[in-house]
PDB file of C-alpha atoms in Angstrom:
ATOM      1  CA  MET F   5       0.000   0.000   0.000  1.00 67.00           C
ATOM      2  CA  LEU F   6       2.715   2.510   0.991  1.00 71.00           C
ATOM      3  CA  GLY F   7       4.727   1.746  -2.119  1.00 89.00           C
ATOM      4  CA  ARG F   8       1.680   2.346  -4.297  1.00 93.00           C
ATOM      5  CA  LEU F   9       0.966   5.683  -2.583  1.00 94.00           C
ATOM      6  CA  LEU F  10       4.559   6.724  -3.041  1.00 94.00           C
ATOM      7  CA  ARG F  11       4.689   5.730  -6.713  1.00 96.00           C
ATOM      8  CA  LEU F  12       1.416   7.490  -7.533  1.00 97.00           C
ATOM      9  CA  THR F  13       2.460  10.638  -5.671  1.00 96.00           C
ATOM     10  CA  LEU F  14       5.848  10.826  -7.348  1.00 96.00           C
ATOM     11  CA  LEU F  15       4.260  10.246 -10.752  1.00 95.00           C
ATOM     12  CA  LEU F  16       1.568  12.915 -10.344  1.00 96.00           C
ATOM     13  CA  HIS F  17       3.103  15.575  -8.086  1.00 94.00           C
ATOM     14  CA  ASP F  18       4.218  17.966 -10.849  1.00 93.00           C
ATOM     15  CA  PHE F  19       1.464  17.403 -13.433  1.00 95.00           C
ATOM     16  CA  GLY F  20       0.106  20.897 -12.666  1.00 93.00           C
ATOM     17  CA  LYS F  21       3.276  22.722 -13.701  1.00 90.00           C
ATOM     18  CA  PRO F  22       2.160  23.477 -17.280  1.00 91.00           C
ATOM     19  CA  ALA F  23      -1.079  25.032 -16.004  1.00 90.00           C
ATOM     20  CA  ALA F  24       0.752  27.112 -13.391  1.00 88.00           C
ATOM     21  CA  ARG F  25       3.609  28.266 -15.616  1.00 91.00           C
ATOM     22  CA  THR F  26       4.303  31.971 -15.783  1.00 90.00           C
ATOM     23  CA  THR F  27       7.286  33.742 -17.306  1.00 92.00           C
ATOM     24  CA  ASP F  28       8.762  36.858 -15.724  1.00 92.00           C
ATOM     25  CA  GLU F  29      10.267  39.852 -17.549  1.00 92.00           C
ATOM     26  CA  THR F  30      13.722  38.185 -17.574  1.00 92.00           C
ATOM     27  CA  GLY F  31      12.349  35.140 -19.398  1.00 91.00           C
ATOM     28  CA  ARG F  32      12.539  32.866 -16.362  1.00 90.00           C
ATOM     29  CA  ASP F  33       9.661  30.422 -15.827  1.00 89.00           C
ATOM     30  CA  HIS F  34       7.906  30.098 -12.475  1.00 89.00           C
ATOM     31  CA  PHE F  35       5.400  27.490 -11.338  1.00 90.00           C
ATOM     32  CA  LYS F  36       3.784  29.078  -8.294  1.00 90.00           C
ATOM     33  CA  LYS F  37       0.871  27.101  -6.850  1.00 91.00           C
ATOM     34  CA  HIS F  38       1.496  24.198  -9.232  1.00 93.00           C
ATOM     35  CA  ALA F  39       0.737  21.803  -6.379  1.00 93.00           C
ATOM     36  CA  VAL F  40      -2.905  22.951  -6.326  1.00 92.00           C
ATOM     37  CA  TYR F  41      -3.265  22.203 -10.035  1.00 94.00           C
ATOM     38  CA  SER F  42      -1.394  18.918  -9.579  1.00 96.00           C
ATOM     39  CA  GLU F  43      -3.790  17.887  -6.807  1.00 96.00           C
ATOM     40  CA  GLU F  44      -6.806  18.499  -9.069  1.00 96.00           C
ATOM     41  CA  ILE F  45      -5.251  16.577 -11.945  1.00 96.00           C
ATOM     42  CA  ALA F  46      -4.225  13.702  -9.645  1.00 97.00           C
ATOM     43  CA  SER F  47      -7.767  13.516  -8.267  1.00 97.00           C
ATOM     44  CA  ASP F  48      -9.249  13.392 -11.750  1.00 97.00           C
ATOM     45  CA  ILE F  49      -6.811  10.731 -12.976  1.00 97.00           C
ATOM     46  CA  LEU F  50      -7.183   8.522  -9.893  1.00 97.00           C
ATOM     47  CA  HIS F  51     -10.986   8.725 -10.023  1.00 98.00           C
ATOM     48  CA  ARG F  52     -10.978   7.762 -13.694  1.00 97.00           C
ATOM     49  CA  LEU F  53      -8.695   4.836 -12.894  1.00 97.00           C
ATOM     50  CA  LYS F  54     -11.199   3.776 -10.192  1.00 97.00           C
ATOM     51  CA  TYR F  55      -8.819   3.936  -7.213  1.00 97.00           C
ATOM     52  CA  ASP F  56     -10.428   3.706  -3.789  1.00 96.00           C
ATOM     53  CA  ASN F  57     -11.211   6.930  -1.912  1.00 97.00           C
ATOM     54  CA  ASP F  58      -8.573   6.296   0.767  1.00 96.00           C
ATOM     55  CA  THR F  59      -5.806   6.027  -1.828  1.00 96.00           C
ATOM     56  CA  ILE F  60      -7.103   9.073  -3.714  1.00 97.00           C
ATOM     57  CA  ASN F  61      -7.282  11.214  -0.571  1.00 97.00           C
ATOM     58  CA  LYS F  62      -3.807  10.238   0.611  1.00 97.00           C
ATOM     59  CA  VAL F  63      -2.183  10.809  -2.780  1.00 97.00           C
ATOM     60  CA  LYS F  64      -3.992  14.141  -3.138  1.00 97.00           C
ATOM     61  CA  ARG F  65      -2.698  15.262   0.255  1.00 97.00           C
ATOM     62  CA  LEU F  66       0.884  14.229  -0.534  1.00 97.00           C
ATOM     63  CA  VAL F  67       0.720  15.913  -3.952  1.00 96.00           C
ATOM     64  CA  LYS F  68      -0.787  19.095  -2.532  1.00 96.00           C
ATOM     65  CA  TYR F  69       1.872  19.466   0.162  1.00 95.00           C
ATOM     66  CA  HIS F  70       4.909  18.005  -1.630  1.00 93.00           C
ATOM     67  CA  ASP F  71       6.521  21.471  -1.678  1.00 90.00           C
ATOM     68  CA  HIS F  72       5.263  22.552   1.744  1.00 89.00           C
ATOM     69  CA  ARG F  73       7.957  24.285   3.771  1.00 85.00           C
ATOM     70  CA  LYS F  74       7.828  25.513   7.357  1.00 83.00           C
ATOM     71  CA  LYS F  75      10.541  26.951   9.526  1.00 84.00           C
ATOM     72  CA  LEU F  76      12.393  24.391  11.582  1.00 90.00           C
ATOM     73  CA  THR F  77      10.654  25.072  14.865  1.00 92.00           C
ATOM     74  CA  GLU F  78       8.598  22.711  16.981  1.00 92.00           C
ATOM     75  CA  PRO F  79       5.386  24.663  16.341  1.00 91.00           C
ATOM     76  CA  GLY F  80       6.135  24.625  12.594  1.00 93.00           C
ATOM     77  CA  VAL F  81       6.771  20.896  12.604  1.00 94.00           C
ATOM     78  CA  ARG F  82       3.614  20.235  14.660  1.00 93.00           C
ATOM     79  CA  ARG F  83       1.558  22.325  12.193  1.00 93.00           C
ATOM     80  CA  THR F  84       3.002  20.308   9.327  1.00 94.00           C
ATOM     81  CA  ILE F  85       2.138  17.036  11.077  1.00 94.00           C
ATOM     82  CA  VAL F  86      -1.454  18.202  11.538  1.00 92.00           C
ATOM     83  CA  LEU F  87      -1.644  19.408   7.921  1.00 93.00           C
ATOM     84  CA  ILE F  88      -0.202  16.280   6.326  1.00 95.00           C
ATOM     85  CA  SER F  89      -1.126  13.701   8.997  1.00 93.00           C
ATOM     86  CA  ARG F  90       1.054  11.665  11.303  1.00 93.00           C
ATOM     87  CA  GLU F  91       0.442   8.586   9.143  1.00 93.00           C
ATOM     88  CA  LEU F  92       1.645  10.220   5.912  1.00 96.00           C
ATOM     89  CA  MET F  93       4.659  12.089   7.305  1.00 96.00           C
ATOM     90  CA  PRO F  94       7.152   9.243   6.617  1.00 96.00           C
ATOM     91  CA  LEU F  95       6.011   9.168   2.973  1.00 96.00           C
ATOM     92  CA  TRP F  96       6.118  12.968   2.800  1.00 96.00           C
ATOM     93  CA  PHE F  97       9.787  12.905   3.814  1.00 96.00           C
ATOM     94  CA  ILE F  98      10.516  10.437   1.010  1.00 96.00           C
ATOM     95  CA  VAL F  99       8.576  12.519  -1.532  1.00 96.00           C
ATOM     96  CA  ARG F 100      10.449  15.676  -0.487  1.00 95.00           C
ATOM     97  CA  ARG F 101      13.838  13.935  -0.763  1.00 96.00           C
ATOM     98  CA  CYS F 102      13.005  12.439  -4.179  1.00 94.00           C
ATOM     99  CA  ASP F 103      11.752  15.795  -5.452  1.00 93.00           C
ATOM    100  CA  ILE F 104      14.953  17.530  -4.349  1.00 93.00           C
ATOM    101  CA  CYS F 105      17.138  14.832  -5.909  1.00 93.00           C
ATOM    102  CA  ALA F 106      15.324  15.329  -9.228  1.00 91.00           C
ATOM    103  CA  GLN F 107      16.158  19.055  -9.225  1.00 86.00           C
ATOM    104  CA  SER F 108      19.418  20.834  -9.954  1.00 86.00           C
ATOM    105  CA  MET F 109      22.460  20.257  -7.764  1.00 88.00           C
ATOM    106  CA  MET F 110      22.272  23.847  -6.505  1.00 90.00           C
ATOM    107  CA  ASP F 111      21.852  23.823  -2.710  1.00 91.00           C
ATOM    108  CA  ARG F 112      20.881  20.121  -2.790  1.00 91.00           C
ATOM    109  CA  GLU F 113      22.924  19.202   0.287  1.00 93.00           C
ATOM    110  CA  ASP F 114      21.450  22.077   2.303  1.00 91.00           C
ATOM    111  CA  LYS F 115      17.905  21.161   1.259  1.00 91.00           C
ATOM    112  CA  LEU F 116      18.416  17.502   2.161  1.00 94.00           C
ATOM    113  CA  LYS F 117      19.923  18.482   5.514  1.00 94.00           C
ATOM    114  CA  ASP F 118      16.869  20.659   6.211  1.00 94.00           C
ATOM    115  CA  ILE F 119      14.630  17.636   5.595  1.00 95.00           C
ATOM    116  CA  ASP F 120      16.821  15.473   7.832  1.00 96.00           C
ATOM    117  CA  ASP F 121      16.601  18.083  10.622  1.00 96.00           C
ATOM    118  CA  PHE F 122      12.836  18.358  10.114  1.00 95.00           C
ATOM    119  CA  GLU F 123      12.490  14.578  10.347  1.00 97.00           C
ATOM    120  CA  THR F 124      14.604  14.482  13.512  1.00 96.00           C
ATOM    121  CA  MET F 125      12.341  17.065  15.129  1.00 96.00           C
ATOM    122  CA  PHE F 126       9.268  15.123  13.903  1.00 96.00           C
ATOM    123  CA  GLN F 127      10.586  11.946  15.557  1.00 96.00           C
ATOM    124  CA  ARG F 128      11.251  13.820  18.795  1.00 96.00           C
ATOM    125  CA  ILE F 129       7.705  15.256  18.843  1.00 94.00           C
ATOM    126  CA  ILE F 130       6.137  11.842  18.171  1.00 93.00           C
ATOM    127  CA  LYS F 131       8.329  10.090  20.733  1.00 94.00           C
ATOM    128  CA  ARG F 132       7.470  12.702  23.333  1.00 92.00           C
ATOM    129  CA  GLY F 133       3.763  12.160  22.645  1.00 88.00           C
ATOM    130  CA  ASP F 134       2.827  15.786  21.959  1.00 85.00           C
ATOM    131  CA  CYS F 135      -0.888  16.389  21.534  1.00 81.00           C
ATOM    132  CA  LEU F 136      -1.569  17.080  17.863  1.00 83.00           C
ATOM    133  CA  SER F 137      -5.361  17.037  17.740  1.00 79.00           C
ATOM    134  CA  ILE F 138      -8.405  17.572  19.900  1.00 76.00           C
ATOM    135  CA  LYS F 139      -8.926  13.786  19.990  1.00 78.00           C
ATOM    136  CA  GLU F 140      -5.556  13.392  21.708  1.00 77.00           C
ATOM    137  CA  LEU F 141      -6.311  15.800  24.555  1.00 75.00           C
ATOM    138  CA  ALA F 142      -6.188  14.193  27.989  1.00 77.00           C
ATOM    139  CA  LEU F 143      -9.323  16.148  28.929  1.00 79.00           C
ATOM    140  CA  THR F 144     -12.612  15.549  27.122  1.00 78.00           C
ATOM    141  CA  GLY F 145     -15.724  17.634  26.843  1.00 79.00           C
ATOM    142  CA  LYS F 146     -17.461  15.193  29.176  1.00 81.00           C
ATOM    143  CA  ASP F 147     -14.727  15.750  31.773  1.00 79.00           C
ATOM    144  CA  LEU F 148     -15.369  19.504  31.591  1.00 80.00           C
ATOM    145  CA  MET F 149     -19.128  19.029  31.942  1.00 87.00           C
ATOM    146  CA  ASP F 150     -18.568  16.749  34.940  1.00 86.00           C
ATOM    147  CA  MET F 151     -16.563  19.571  36.539  1.00 85.00           C
ATOM    148  CA  GLY F 152     -19.483  21.922  36.002  1.00 85.00           C
ATOM    149  CA  ILE F 153     -17.900  23.947  33.237  1.00 81.00           C
TER     150      ILE F 153
END
């Protein structure tokens, strides 16, 4: 299952680049927000190929956030975990690394180190058991009502 998600994501993650392409006054092409277009195209393709909804939703999420970057801070990493999902984070790291390795050599080592540092912080947050959703709170709404709040 994970291999299939990874293969589909890596195949489809840049399909939106032609639709997002703009050229600046110096003649340089830019592909801002190509991930949004790629997500739409991936959804359409996967639906036509009759993939199950779980696969479609996971691939769409990985495609949409394949270029997502946050500062290397614990709050930034926690926000990314919530955005992408704890389950998909290991695949997201692979997608990010593959995407960087398919680009030019410029700053490649620095980019890969940033991902390694991000993953290290992710592992620390997971190991520590940080609360990442309302479901994970130690206190429930029933507990508050029982206290009279």
